[in-house]
Amino acid sequence: MKGSYILLIELEKDTQIEIGTGKKSLKKGFYTYFGSAFGPGGLKRIQRHREVSNGERDVQHWHIDYLSCLEASELVEAVRFPEKDIECELASEAEETVEGFGSTDCDCGSHLAYFSERTEAEAFLKRMREEFL
């Protein structure tokens, strides 16, 4: 099955990560990453993200890998939107984003949103489910 997805990731401390030629400063808190999986394997890509987060894979291919592989981060939840190509639409709903993260292959400013509190992130996910599922 193919589709779009949102990952909810907790970051336990302020961190700087290097992605390609740039550094990103990330604050402690919760992040939602907006992705799509229309290639081979489809939404099984979420399992790959879990494996990177759990330290079972050591490959950093996508921007999100540089965040999810950190010891201070944990993949908390994944929300699937089967058969819907809405990655950019989902990302456009976010208010506070990390500029240039995960959006190098589209016109979006970012595919990573920040929430200081878990309750805010969970409320956002609930709203995305209600609007797009």
PDB file of C-alpha atoms in Angstrom:
ATOM      1  CA  MET A   1       0.000   0.000   0.000  1.00  0.00           C
ATOM      2  CA  LYS A   2       1.247   3.468  -0.890  1.00  0.00           C
ATOM      3  CA  GLY A   3       0.393   6.833   0.625  1.00  0.00           C
ATOM      4  CA  SER A   4       1.502   9.723   2.800  1.00  0.00           C
ATOM      5  CA  TYR A   5       2.374   9.704   6.481  1.00  0.00           C
ATOM      6  CA  ILE A   6       3.265  11.798   9.503  1.00  0.00           C
ATOM      7  CA  LEU A   7       5.888  10.732  12.023  1.00  0.00           C
ATOM      8  CA  LEU A   8       5.787  12.092  15.579  1.00  0.00           C
ATOM      9  CA  ILE A   9       9.279  12.282  17.061  1.00  0.00           C
ATOM     10  CA  GLU A  10      10.293  13.347  20.546  1.00  0.00           C
ATOM     11  CA  LEU A  11      13.635  15.116  20.954  1.00  0.00           C
ATOM     12  CA  GLU A  12      14.817  15.016  24.574  1.00  0.00           C
ATOM     13  CA  LYS A  13      17.345  17.870  24.369  1.00  0.00           C
ATOM     14  CA  ASP A  14      18.411  20.803  22.206  1.00  0.00           C
ATOM     15  CA  THR A  15      20.539  19.465  19.366  1.00  0.00           C
ATOM     16  CA  GLN A  16      22.425  20.534  16.268  1.00  0.00           C
ATOM     17  CA  ILE A  17      22.431  18.194  13.316  1.00  0.00           C
ATOM     18  CA  GLU A  18      24.388  18.443  10.098  1.00  0.00           C
ATOM     19  CA  ILE A  19      22.525  17.653   6.907  1.00  0.00           C
ATOM     20  CA  GLY A  20      24.547  17.803   3.719  1.00  0.00           C
ATOM     21  CA  THR A  21      26.257  21.168   3.760  1.00  0.00           C
ATOM     22  CA  GLY A  22      24.095  22.813   6.424  1.00  0.00           C
ATOM     23  CA  LYS A  23      23.450  22.638  10.149  1.00  0.00           C
ATOM     24  CA  LYS A  24      20.053  22.731  11.765  1.00  0.00           C
ATOM     25  CA  SER A  25      19.471  23.723  15.365  1.00  0.00           C
ATOM     26  CA  LEU A  26      16.588  21.774  16.873  1.00  0.00           C
ATOM     27  CA  LYS A  27      14.952  22.548  20.194  1.00  0.00           C
ATOM     28  CA  LYS A  28      13.885  19.985  22.754  1.00  0.00           C
ATOM     29  CA  GLY A  29      10.285  19.033  22.102  1.00  0.00           C
ATOM     30  CA  PHE A  30       8.161  17.199  19.578  1.00  0.00           C
ATOM     31  CA  TYR A  31       8.421  17.167  15.810  1.00  0.00           C
ATOM     32  CA  THR A  32       6.106  16.012  13.081  1.00  0.00           C
ATOM     33  CA  TYR A  33       7.670  14.920   9.821  1.00  0.00           C
ATOM     34  CA  PHE A  34       5.540  14.766   6.679  1.00  0.00           C
ATOM     35  CA  GLY A  35       6.519  12.102   4.175  1.00  0.00           C
ATOM     36  CA  SER A  36       5.232  10.114   1.257  1.00  0.00           C
ATOM     37  CA  ALA A  37       5.779   6.548   0.169  1.00  0.00           C
ATOM     38  CA  PHE A  38       4.820   5.952  -3.441  1.00  0.00           C
ATOM     39  CA  GLY A  39       7.909   4.003  -4.463  1.00  0.00           C
ATOM     40  CA  PRO A  40       8.667   0.311  -4.006  1.00  0.00           C
ATOM     41  CA  GLY A  41       7.480  -0.902  -0.622  1.00  0.00           C
ATOM     42  CA  GLY A  42       5.032   1.947  -0.152  1.00  0.00           C
ATOM     43  CA  LEU A  43       4.093   2.638   3.458  1.00  0.00           C
ATOM     44  CA  LYS A  44       6.507  -0.066   4.609  1.00  0.00           C
ATOM     45  CA  ARG A  45       8.918   2.878   4.601  1.00  0.00           C
ATOM     46  CA  ILE A  46       7.542   3.696   8.055  1.00  0.00           C
ATOM     47  CA  GLN A  47       9.085   0.454   9.334  1.00  0.00           C
ATOM     48  CA  ARG A  48      12.426   1.610   7.931  1.00  0.00           C
ATOM     49  CA  HIS A  49      12.036   4.864   9.891  1.00  0.00           C
ATOM     50  CA  ARG A  50      11.345   2.829  13.055  1.00  0.00           C
ATOM     51  CA  GLU A  51      14.477   0.751  12.464  1.00  0.00           C
ATOM     52  CA  VAL A  52      16.612   3.890  12.087  1.00  0.00           C
ATOM     53  CA  SER A  53      15.070   5.331  15.251  1.00  0.00           C
ATOM     54  CA  ASN A  54      15.707   2.083  17.170  1.00  0.00           C
ATOM     55  CA  GLY A  55      19.341   1.929  16.009  1.00  0.00           C
ATOM     56  CA  GLU A  56      18.713  -1.188  13.898  1.00  0.00           C
ATOM     57  CA  ARG A  57      19.779   0.670  10.726  1.00  0.00           C
ATOM     58  CA  ASP A  58      22.702   3.021  10.387  1.00  0.00           C
ATOM     59  CA  VAL A  59      21.882   4.568   7.021  1.00  0.00           C
ATOM     60  CA  GLN A  60      21.206   8.292   6.762  1.00  0.00           C
ATOM     61  CA  HIS A  61      19.539   8.790   3.405  1.00  0.00           C
ATOM     62  CA  TRP A  62      16.697  11.255   4.023  1.00  0.00           C
ATOM     63  CA  HIS A  63      16.762  14.393   6.175  1.00  0.00           C
ATOM     64  CA  ILE A  64      14.554  12.718   8.783  1.00  0.00           C
ATOM     65  CA  ASP A  65      17.197  10.000   9.289  1.00  0.00           C
ATOM     66  CA  TYR A  66      19.567  12.607  10.745  1.00  0.00           C
ATOM     67  CA  LEU A  67      17.001  13.391  13.440  1.00  0.00           C
ATOM     68  CA  SER A  68      15.527   9.961  14.057  1.00  0.00           C
ATOM     69  CA  CYS A  69      18.917   8.241  14.485  1.00  0.00           C
ATOM     70  CA  LEU A  70      19.908  10.425  17.449  1.00  0.00           C
ATOM     71  CA  GLU A  71      20.030   8.784  20.865  1.00  0.00           C
ATOM     72  CA  ALA A  72      18.064  11.774  22.184  1.00  0.00           C
ATOM     73  CA  SER A  73      15.188  11.156  19.754  1.00  0.00           C
ATOM     74  CA  GLU A  74      12.385   8.619  19.727  1.00  0.00           C
ATOM     75  CA  LEU A  75       9.813   7.813  17.066  1.00  0.00           C
ATOM     76  CA  VAL A  76       6.604   7.984  19.105  1.00  0.00           C
ATOM     77  CA  GLU A  77       3.875   7.470  16.536  1.00  0.00           C
ATOM     78  CA  ALA A  78       3.207   7.166  12.812  1.00  0.00           C
ATOM     79  CA  VAL A  79      -0.042   8.202  11.153  1.00  0.00           C
ATOM     80  CA  ARG A  80      -0.761   6.714   7.723  1.00  0.00           C
ATOM     81  CA  PHE A  81      -2.858   8.250   4.979  1.00  0.00           C
ATOM     82  CA  PRO A  82      -3.253   5.304   2.581  1.00  0.00           C
ATOM     83  CA  GLU A  83      -3.532   6.023  -1.139  1.00  0.00           C
ATOM     84  CA  LYS A  84      -3.406   9.791  -0.542  1.00  0.00           C
ATOM     85  CA  ASP A  85      -0.640  11.943  -2.049  1.00  0.00           C
ATOM     86  CA  ILE A  86      -0.965  14.764   0.483  1.00  0.00           C
ATOM     87  CA  GLU A  87       2.518  15.126   2.002  1.00  0.00           C
ATOM     88  CA  CYS A  88       2.819  18.796   0.997  1.00  0.00           C
ATOM     89  CA  GLU A  89      -0.772  19.570   1.925  1.00  0.00           C
ATOM     90  CA  LEU A  90      -0.196  18.136   5.399  1.00  0.00           C
ATOM     91  CA  ALA A  91       3.045  20.116   5.758  1.00  0.00           C
ATOM     92  CA  SER A  92       1.229  23.331   4.818  1.00  0.00           C
ATOM     93  CA  GLU A  93      -1.009  22.914   7.891  1.00  0.00           C
ATOM     94  CA  ALA A  94       1.944  23.257  10.279  1.00  0.00           C
ATOM     95  CA  GLU A  95       2.646  26.577  11.976  1.00  0.00           C
ATOM     96  CA  GLU A  96       6.206  26.403  13.359  1.00  0.00           C
ATOM     97  CA  THR A  97       8.563  24.644  10.956  1.00  0.00           C
ATOM     98  CA  VAL A  98      12.278  24.000  10.488  1.00  0.00           C
ATOM     99  CA  GLU A  99      13.087  25.801   7.251  1.00  0.00           C
ATOM    100  CA  GLY A 100      14.405  23.633   4.419  1.00  0.00           C
ATOM    101  CA  PHE A 101      14.048  20.329   6.256  1.00  0.00           C
ATOM    102  CA  GLY A 102      12.849  17.400   4.166  1.00  0.00           C
ATOM    103  CA  SER A 103      11.464  19.504   1.348  1.00  0.00           C
ATOM    104  CA  THR A 104      14.275  19.599  -1.181  1.00  0.00           C
ATOM    105  CA  ASP A 105      12.191  17.827  -3.840  1.00  0.00           C
ATOM    106  CA  CYS A 106       9.161  20.140  -3.705  1.00  0.00           C
ATOM    107  CA  ASP A 107       8.227  23.809  -3.314  1.00  0.00           C
ATOM    108  CA  CYS A 108       7.382  23.593   0.399  1.00  0.00           C
ATOM    109  CA  GLY A 109       9.453  25.521   2.904  1.00  0.00           C
ATOM    110  CA  SER A 110       9.679  22.523   5.224  1.00  0.00           C
ATOM    111  CA  HIS A 111       8.365  19.056   5.989  1.00  0.00           C
ATOM    112  CA  LEU A 112       9.267  19.212   9.692  1.00  0.00           C
ATOM    113  CA  ALA A 113       7.120  21.002  12.267  1.00  0.00           C
ATOM    114  CA  TYR A 114       7.980  21.793  15.889  1.00  0.00           C
ATOM    115  CA  PHE A 115       5.776  21.614  18.991  1.00  0.00           C
ATOM    116  CA  SER A 116       7.095  22.444  22.446  1.00  0.00           C
ATOM    117  CA  GLU A 117       4.526  20.213  24.182  1.00  0.00           C
ATOM    118  CA  ARG A 118       3.326  16.700  23.416  1.00  0.00           C
ATOM    119  CA  THR A 119      -0.304  17.741  23.865  1.00  0.00           C
ATOM    120  CA  GLU A 120       0.094  20.320  21.063  1.00  0.00           C
ATOM    121  CA  ALA A 121       1.607  17.734  18.723  1.00  0.00           C
ATOM    122  CA  GLU A 122      -1.085  15.186  19.517  1.00  0.00           C
ATOM    123  CA  ALA A 123      -3.835  17.766  18.955  1.00  0.00           C
ATOM    124  CA  PHE A 124      -2.283  18.559  15.567  1.00  0.00           C
ATOM    125  CA  LEU A 125      -2.203  14.855  14.636  1.00  0.00           C
ATOM    126  CA  LYS A 126      -5.832  14.474  15.713  1.00  0.00           C
ATOM    127  CA  ARG A 127      -6.823  17.410  13.511  1.00  0.00           C
ATOM    128  CA  MET A 128      -4.890  15.934  10.544  1.00  0.00           C
ATOM    129  CA  ARG A 129      -6.679  12.594  10.987  1.00  0.00           C
ATOM    130  CA  GLU A 130     -10.071  14.297  11.120  1.00  0.00           C
ATOM    131  CA  GLU A 131      -9.402  16.467   8.064  1.00  0.00           C
ATOM    132  CA  PHE A 132      -7.548  14.041   5.807  1.00  0.00           C
ATOM    133  CA  LEU A 133      -8.495  10.445   6.671  1.00  0.00           C
TER     134      LEU A 133
END
